[in-house]
Amino acid sequence: MHYEILVEGQCELTTLSIIMSNILGEYGYRNTWKIHKHQGIGTIPVNTEQVNPNDRSLLGQLPAKIRAYNKVNDPNRVIIVLMDLDSFDQNLLHESLEALIPVGSGLNIRFCFAVEELEAWFLADKNSILAAYPAANEVIHSSYVQDSICGTWETLGRVLNSDISSFPKRDRRVLMEKCDWAKKISPHMNVDQNLSPSFEVFKNNLLEFAA
């Protein structure tokens, strides 16, 4: 099976590039994948038939990408769209995304959400955090409620004794540090013992189609 995986940005690309083989096995043995990063999550265009080519966000490009995928009938391809849930209502967002699929389409496509954010998946594996950051604050970590809407990346920052949460989320310094977290923590993640329900959903969606 081949997986086309659409993600928000570099942090997701870094994380999945490291852990995908732990979920699906060695690349090219039975399964292959390509991860496409975007410039943030964005919003679904009001007119989905006229997508702005200058909008490089995930949701901004998604209607056009779904139409393009739909033109090629390939039973050996699955499309996985992964995004942070943030403050969205999950049911409403999922309905909006499902509405982008053409009527009668045979696309294998799944929409997955990291709840609240990708960093929840790191917080769900304390051992991976301690392996990458031995001085991590376990007291703060123990107060985190898994997959809660709480300011997840800021929580991970406090666990890692970082002051990066004093900067706005889209500040380049924040993005660089979050990518560094992904690069250092992901290699230690145990995909079979991750405590995040949203990670489990993502993993099961991959395994549903695995060869």
GROMACS .gro file of C-alpha atoms in nm:
model
  211
    1MET     CA    1   0.000   0.000   0.000
    2HIS     CA    2   0.112   0.356  -0.070
    3TYR     CA    3   0.021   0.637   0.169
    4GLU     CA    4  -0.011   1.003   0.072
    5ILE     CA    5   0.007   1.188   0.403
    6LEU     CA    6  -0.084   1.557   0.418
    7VAL     CA    7   0.036   1.749   0.725
    8GLU     CA    8   0.050   2.107   0.847
    9GLY     CA    9   0.423   2.170   0.854
   10GLN     CA   10   0.780   2.074   0.933
   11CYS     CA   11   0.722   1.943   1.286
   12GLU     CA   12   0.472   1.685   1.162
   13LEU     CA   13   0.698   1.597   0.869
   14THR     CA   14   0.993   1.543   1.103
   15THR     CA   15   0.792   1.329   1.347
   16LEU     CA   16   0.627   1.107   1.088
   17SER     CA   17   0.946   1.063   0.889
   18ILE     CA   18   1.096   0.907   1.202
   19ILE     CA   19   0.806   0.694   1.332
   20MET     CA   20   0.631   0.570   1.017
   21SER     CA   21   0.854   0.266   0.978
   22ASN     CA   22   0.784   0.175   1.341
   23ILE     CA   23   0.415   0.154   1.253
   24LEU     CA   24   0.417   0.012   0.900
   25GLY     CA   25   0.751  -0.165   0.883
   26GLU     CA   26   1.051  -0.093   0.666
   27TYR     CA   27   0.980   0.152   0.384
   28GLY     CA   28   0.934  -0.029   0.054
   29TYR     CA   29   0.898  -0.378   0.198
   30ARG     CA   30   0.520  -0.387   0.185
   31ASN     CA   31   0.423  -0.024   0.224
   32THR     CA   32   0.547   0.311   0.099
   33TRP     CA   33   0.457   0.667   0.191
   34LYS     CA   34   0.511   1.028   0.096
   35ILE     CA   35   0.458   1.307   0.348
   36HIS     CA   36   0.353   1.648   0.216
   37LYS     CA   37   0.405   1.949   0.443
   38HIS     CA   38   0.218   2.278   0.415
   39GLN     CA   39   0.242   2.626   0.562
   40GLY     CA   40   0.011   2.582   0.860
   41ILE     CA   41  -0.345   2.461   0.886
   42GLY     CA   42  -0.527   2.755   0.721
   43THR     CA   43  -0.898   2.748   0.647
   44ILE     CA   44  -1.122   2.573   0.395
   45PRO     CA   45  -1.192   2.820   0.109
   46VAL     CA   46  -1.543   2.963   0.091
   47ASN     CA   47  -1.552   2.863  -0.276
   48THR     CA   48  -1.384   2.524  -0.289
   49GLU     CA   49  -1.389   2.529  -0.670
   50GLN     CA   50  -1.163   2.835  -0.682
   51VAL     CA   51  -0.865   2.765  -0.461
   52ASN     CA   52  -0.608   3.042  -0.423
   53PRO     CA   53  -0.281   2.901  -0.566
   54ASN     CA   54  -0.086   3.133  -0.334
   55ASP     CA   55  -0.247   2.976  -0.026
   56ARG     CA   56   0.002   2.708   0.080
   57SER     CA   57  -0.188   2.603   0.391
   58LEU     CA   58  -0.320   2.250   0.440
   59LEU     CA   59  -0.690   2.336   0.438
   60GLY     CA   60  -0.641   2.602   0.174
   61GLN     CA   61  -0.503   2.345  -0.070
   62LEU     CA   62  -0.707   2.045   0.042
   63PRO     CA   63  -1.011   2.085  -0.190
   64ALA     CA   64  -0.789   2.100  -0.499
   65LYS     CA   65  -0.572   1.811  -0.381
   66ILE     CA   66  -0.874   1.590  -0.314
   67ARG     CA   67  -1.006   1.663  -0.664
   68ALA     CA   68  -0.666   1.575  -0.811
   69TYR     CA   69  -0.643   1.250  -0.617
   70ASN     CA   70  -1.000   1.164  -0.719
   71LYS     CA   71  -0.907   1.176  -1.088
   72VAL     CA   72  -0.681   0.872  -1.049
   73ASN     CA   73  -0.846   0.550  -0.939
   74ASP     CA   74  -0.578   0.370  -0.740
   75PRO     CA   75  -0.693   0.099  -0.497
   76ASN     CA   76  -0.337   0.068  -0.367
   77ARG     CA   77  -0.327   0.427  -0.241
   78VAL     CA   78  -0.466   0.577   0.077
   79ILE     CA   79  -0.473   0.946   0.169
   80ILE     CA   80  -0.422   1.044   0.531
   81VAL     CA   81  -0.486   1.405   0.633
   82LEU     CA   82  -0.335   1.487   0.973
   83MET     CA   83  -0.391   1.816   1.151
   84ASP     CA   84  -0.400   1.965   1.498
   85LEU     CA   85  -0.750   1.987   1.637
   86ASP     CA   86  -0.666   2.309   1.825
   87SER     CA   87  -0.995   2.470   1.933
   88PHE     CA   88  -1.207   2.324   1.652
   89ASP     CA   89  -1.514   2.115   1.726
   90GLN     CA   90  -1.397   1.774   1.604
   91ASN     CA   91  -1.733   1.655   1.476
   92LEU     CA   92  -1.805   1.977   1.286
   93LEU     CA   93  -1.455   1.987   1.138
   94HIS     CA   94  -1.476   1.625   1.031
   95GLU     CA   95  -1.810   1.691   0.861
   96SER     CA   96  -1.660   1.989   0.675
   97LEU     CA   97  -1.372   1.776   0.554
   98GLU     CA   98  -1.593   1.487   0.449
   99ALA     CA   99  -1.797   1.735   0.243
  100LEU     CA  100  -1.489   1.796   0.026
  101ILE     CA  101  -1.496   1.439  -0.106
  102PRO     CA  102  -1.680   1.420  -0.442
  103VAL     CA  103  -2.008   1.231  -0.436
  104GLY     CA  104  -1.958   0.870  -0.539
  105SER     CA  105  -1.581   0.890  -0.496
  106GLY     CA  106  -1.390   0.569  -0.433
  107LEU     CA  107  -1.105   0.747  -0.257
  108ASN     CA  108  -0.945   0.578   0.040
  109ILE     CA  109  -0.911   0.886   0.260
  110ARG     CA  110  -0.901   0.936   0.635
  111PHE     CA  111  -0.897   1.256   0.840
  112CYS     CA  112  -0.697   1.237   1.163
  113PHE     CA  113  -0.653   1.490   1.441
  114ALA     CA  114  -0.380   1.538   1.698
  115VAL     CA  115  -0.567   1.647   2.011
  116GLU     CA  116  -0.504   1.921   2.101
  117GLU     CA  117  -0.178   1.938   1.910
  118LEU     CA  118   0.102   1.712   1.786
  119GLU     CA  119   0.292   1.769   2.111
  120ALA     CA  120   0.022   1.564   2.289
  121TRP     CA  121   0.174   1.257   2.124
  122PHE     CA  122   0.511   1.335   2.283
  123LEU     CA  123   0.352   1.395   2.624
  124ALA     CA  124   0.184   1.056   2.588
  125ASP     CA  125   0.522   0.884   2.606
  126LYS     CA  126   0.706   1.003   2.916
  127ASN     CA  127   0.994   0.763   2.862
  128SER     CA  128   1.066   0.913   2.521
  129ILE     CA  129   1.076   1.262   2.675
  130LEU     CA  130   1.315   1.152   2.949
  131ALA     CA  131   1.536   0.972   2.699
  132ALA     CA  132   1.570   1.291   2.496
  133TYR     CA  133   1.562   1.534   2.789
  134PRO     CA  134   1.679   1.366   3.112
  135ALA     CA  135   1.623   1.686   3.311
  136ALA     CA  136   1.254   1.712   3.211
  137ASN     CA  137   1.016   1.817   3.487
  138GLU     CA  138   0.819   1.505   3.581
  139VAL     CA  139   0.599   1.692   3.827
  140ILE     CA  140   0.463   1.918   3.553
  141HIS     CA  141   0.430   1.618   3.323
  142SER     CA  142   0.222   1.430   3.581
  143SER     CA  143  -0.028   1.718   3.594
  144TYR     CA  144  -0.101   1.696   3.220
  145VAL     CA  145  -0.434   1.534   3.126
  146GLN     CA  146  -0.381   1.338   2.807
  147ASP     CA  147  -0.531   1.488   2.490
  148SER     CA  148  -0.688   1.774   2.686
  149ILE     CA  149  -0.740   2.121   2.543
  150CYS     CA  150  -0.492   2.301   2.764
  151GLY     CA  151  -0.223   2.471   2.560
  152THR     CA  152  -0.036   2.153   2.477
  153TRP     CA  153   0.283   2.283   2.322
  154GLU     CA  154   0.320   2.532   2.605
  155THR     CA  155   0.280   2.245   2.853
  156LEU     CA  156   0.551   2.045   2.681
  157GLY     CA  157   0.771   2.354   2.689
  158ARG     CA  158   0.731   2.378   3.065
  159VAL     CA  159   0.804   2.007   3.103
  160LEU     CA  160   1.125   2.062   2.908
  161ASN     CA  161   1.216   2.368   3.117
  162SER     CA  162   1.190   2.594   2.813
  163ASP     CA  163   1.079   2.957   2.819
  164ILE     CA  164   0.965   2.939   2.458
  165SER     CA  165   0.598   2.973   2.557
  166SER     CA  166   0.662   3.342   2.619
  167PHE     CA  167   0.666   3.388   2.241
  168PRO     CA  168   0.362   3.377   2.006
  169LYS     CA  169   0.285   3.036   1.857
  170ARG     CA  170   0.375   3.140   1.502
  171ASP     CA  171   0.702   3.305   1.602
  172ARG     CA  172   0.990   3.149   1.409
  173ARG     CA  173   1.174   3.075   1.735
  174VAL     CA  174   0.878   2.868   1.852
  175LEU     CA  175   0.859   2.674   1.526
  176MET     CA  176   1.232   2.601   1.535
  177GLU     CA  177   1.220   2.475   1.893
  178LYS     CA  178   0.911   2.262   1.829
  179CYS     CA  179   1.090   2.101   1.535
  180ASP     CA  180   1.387   2.036   1.761
  181TRP     CA  181   1.156   1.862   2.010
  182ALA     CA  182   1.020   1.646   1.729
  183LYS     CA  183   1.370   1.560   1.608
  184LYS     CA  184   1.492   1.460   1.955
  185ILE     CA  185   1.184   1.291   2.105
  186SER     CA  186   1.044   1.099   1.806
  187PRO     CA  187   1.330   0.847   1.778
  188HIS     CA  188   1.252   0.728   2.132
  189MET     CA  189   0.874   0.694   2.089
  190ASN     CA  190   0.717   0.354   2.147
  191VAL     CA  191   0.426   0.351   1.903
  192ASP     CA  192   0.272   0.048   2.073
  193GLN     CA  193   0.256   0.206   2.419
  194ASN     CA  194   0.161   0.564   2.340
  195LEU     CA  195  -0.113   0.685   2.576
  196SER     CA  196  -0.270   0.938   2.339
  197PRO     CA  197  -0.614   0.831   2.209
  198SER     CA  198  -0.567   1.056   1.905
  199PHE     CA  199  -0.235   0.890   1.825
  200GLU     CA  200  -0.402   0.550   1.853
  201VAL     CA  201  -0.667   0.659   1.602
  202PHE     CA  202  -0.398   0.780   1.363
  203LYS     CA  203  -0.200   0.457   1.397
  204ASN     CA  204  -0.509   0.239   1.349
  205ASN     CA  205  -0.605   0.431   1.036
  206LEU     CA  206  -0.263   0.349   0.893
  207LEU     CA  207  -0.282  -0.016   0.993
  208GLU     CA  208  -0.632  -0.053   0.850
  209PHE     CA  209  -0.486  -0.039   0.499
  210ALA     CA  210  -0.141  -0.185   0.559
  211ALA     CA  211  -0.021  -0.462   0.330
   0.00000   0.00000   0.00000
